[in-house]
XYZ file of N, CA and C in Angstrom:
201
model
N -14.293 -10.964 -0.274
C -13.159 -10.398 -0.612
C -13.136 -9.069 -1.453
N -12.348 -8.063 -0.859
C -12.392 -6.816 -1.371
C -11.593 -6.834 -2.721
N -12.117 -6.266 -3.830
C -11.453 -6.200 -5.175
C -10.869 -4.712 -5.381
N -9.743 -4.581 -5.944
C -9.211 -3.399 -6.380
C -9.538 -3.299 -7.892
N -10.263 -2.148 -8.268
C -10.527 -2.253 -9.870
C -9.405 -1.280 -10.345
N -9.233 -1.327 -11.541
C -8.137 -0.578 -12.279
C -8.422 1.046 -11.954
N -9.866 1.475 -11.996
C -9.970 2.720 -11.740
C -9.496 3.206 -10.284
N -9.649 2.319 -9.323
C -8.979 2.631 -7.803
C -7.651 2.746 -7.918
N -6.981 1.923 -8.520
C -5.681 1.918 -8.688
C -4.930 2.926 -9.204
N -5.872 3.437 -10.371
C -5.295 4.749 -10.986
C -5.484 5.995 -10.119
N -6.773 5.907 -9.363
C -7.017 7.358 -8.662
C -5.952 7.309 -7.542
N -5.597 5.968 -6.682
C -4.686 6.059 -5.682
C -3.260 6.624 -6.305
N -2.976 6.112 -7.590
C -1.790 6.480 -7.966
C -1.737 7.947 -8.219
N -2.814 8.540 -9.078
C -2.622 9.846 -9.189
C -2.443 10.701 -7.877
N -3.362 10.153 -6.729
C -3.161 11.043 -5.670
C -1.772 11.158 -4.880
N -1.052 9.819 -5.074
C 0.278 9.698 -4.550
C 1.327 10.465 -5.376
N 1.274 10.453 -6.782
C 1.924 11.246 -7.416
C 1.827 12.607 -7.443
N 0.659 13.315 -7.141
C 0.264 14.633 -7.000
C 0.778 15.222 -5.773
N 0.939 14.231 -4.498
C 1.505 14.823 -3.286
C 0.352 15.063 -2.238
N -1.099 14.747 -2.961
C -2.063 14.900 -2.201
C -2.094 14.141 -0.698
N -1.378 13.036 -0.729
C -1.454 12.176 0.334
C -0.347 12.561 1.347
N 0.661 13.362 1.064
C 1.813 13.691 1.887
C 1.338 14.176 3.242
N 0.337 15.219 3.170
C -0.067 15.868 4.667
C -1.270 15.119 5.112
N -1.843 13.950 4.536
C -2.919 12.992 5.211
C -2.262 12.285 6.213
N -2.857 12.455 7.601
C -2.705 11.799 8.798
C -2.152 10.233 8.703
N -3.034 9.713 7.646
C -2.906 8.202 7.616
C -1.463 7.830 6.681
N -1.131 8.761 5.916
C 0.123 8.719 5.348
C 1.229 8.774 6.300
N 1.139 9.913 7.096
C 2.018 10.065 8.074
C 2.124 8.698 8.995
N 1.270 8.262 9.230
C 1.263 6.951 10.270
C 1.942 5.951 9.397
N 1.646 5.620 8.172
C 2.180 4.890 7.290
C 3.702 4.930 7.201
N 4.057 6.159 6.939
C 5.556 6.242 6.866
C 6.380 6.068 8.348
N 5.706 6.299 9.507
C 6.059 5.885 10.645
C 6.336 4.336 10.948
N 5.370 3.793 10.287
C 5.229 2.350 10.352
C 6.289 1.659 9.509
N 6.812 2.223 8.464
C 7.579 1.835 7.409
C 9.132 2.311 7.999
N 9.038 3.328 8.744
C 10.593 3.756 8.792
C 11.440 2.934 9.550
N 12.900 2.794 9.037
C 13.732 1.957 9.619
C 13.604 0.353 9.168
N 12.774 -0.054 8.438
C 12.738 -1.529 8.181
C 13.337 -1.825 6.733
N 13.915 -2.931 6.532
C 14.277 -3.042 5.419
C 13.226 -3.578 4.351
N 13.674 -3.513 3.143
C 12.642 -3.884 2.011
C 11.797 -5.090 2.397
N 12.360 -5.956 2.734
C 11.601 -7.295 3.004
C 10.716 -7.019 4.175
N 11.080 -6.569 5.315
C 9.992 -6.133 6.195
C 9.166 -5.464 5.958
N 9.467 -4.138 5.080
C 8.374 -3.391 4.477
C 7.257 -4.287 3.917
N 7.757 -5.023 3.082
C 6.898 -5.695 2.136
C 6.161 -6.866 3.016
N 6.581 -7.304 3.950
C 5.600 -8.049 4.756
C 4.659 -7.289 5.604
N 5.097 -6.481 6.005
C 4.272 -5.228 6.779
C 2.956 -4.966 5.843
N 3.280 -4.924 4.635
C 2.314 -4.378 3.760
C 1.537 -5.305 3.444
N 1.943 -6.712 3.239
C 1.176 -7.696 3.143
C 0.171 -8.154 4.194
N 0.796 -8.068 5.455
C -0.035 -8.299 6.790
C -1.033 -7.188 6.704
N -0.809 -6.088 6.467
C -1.875 -4.789 6.531
C -2.881 -5.203 5.623
N -2.595 -5.375 4.401
C -3.364 -5.594 3.172
C -4.565 -6.643 3.810
N -3.576 -7.791 4.215
C -4.533 -8.930 4.497
C -5.618 -8.628 5.605
N -5.288 -7.886 6.524
C -6.031 -7.618 7.610
C -7.045 -6.716 7.218
N -6.990 -5.951 6.122
C -8.213 -5.216 5.591
C -9.046 -6.046 4.654
N -8.900 -7.404 4.273
C -9.548 -8.008 3.498
C -9.187 -8.154 2.303
N -7.716 -7.672 1.762
C -7.376 -7.804 0.630
C -6.776 -9.251 0.242
N -6.736 -9.706 -0.907
C -6.255 -11.080 -1.113
C -4.400 -10.910 -1.266
N -3.855 -11.448 -0.207
C -2.606 -11.256 0.158
C -1.801 -11.677 -1.083
N -1.935 -12.643 -2.069
C -1.362 -13.057 -3.190
C -1.483 -12.042 -4.264
N -2.468 -11.535 -4.268
C -2.749 -10.381 -5.189
C -1.977 -9.182 -5.196
N -1.757 -8.751 -3.745
C -0.959 -7.653 -3.303
C 0.352 -7.796 -3.647
N 0.999 -9.252 -3.112
C 2.286 -9.649 -3.511
C 2.560 -9.602 -4.983
N 1.702 -10.162 -5.787
C 1.942 -9.866 -7.220
C 2.008 -8.381 -7.685
N 1.294 -7.444 -7.286
C 1.170 -5.949 -7.517
C 2.849 -5.656 -6.984
N 3.103 -6.053 -5.887
C 4.577 -5.500 -5.189
C 5.821 -6.022 -6.093
N 5.715 -7.359 -6.705
C 6.592 -7.957 -7.288
C 6.576 -7.410 -8.797
N 5.705 -6.773 -9.234
C 5.694 -6.108 -10.664
C 6.172 -5.017 -10.849
N 6.634 -4.578 -9.869
C 7.155 -3.316 -9.830
C 8.671 -3.118 -9.522
């Protein structure tokens, strides 16, 4: 199982907050994937995507619920 370290999370948040991801093609694909979905649908999409990439679904759900 892939583990997210606090450093990885912090680096990702810094990139997100600085706008560096806005021009990334992967971010544009992500935005297209989420467009027009309700919050519940977006959350389920994130959980399914994370699980398909080897992340612990429950850990990601806890992260989503903590904010």
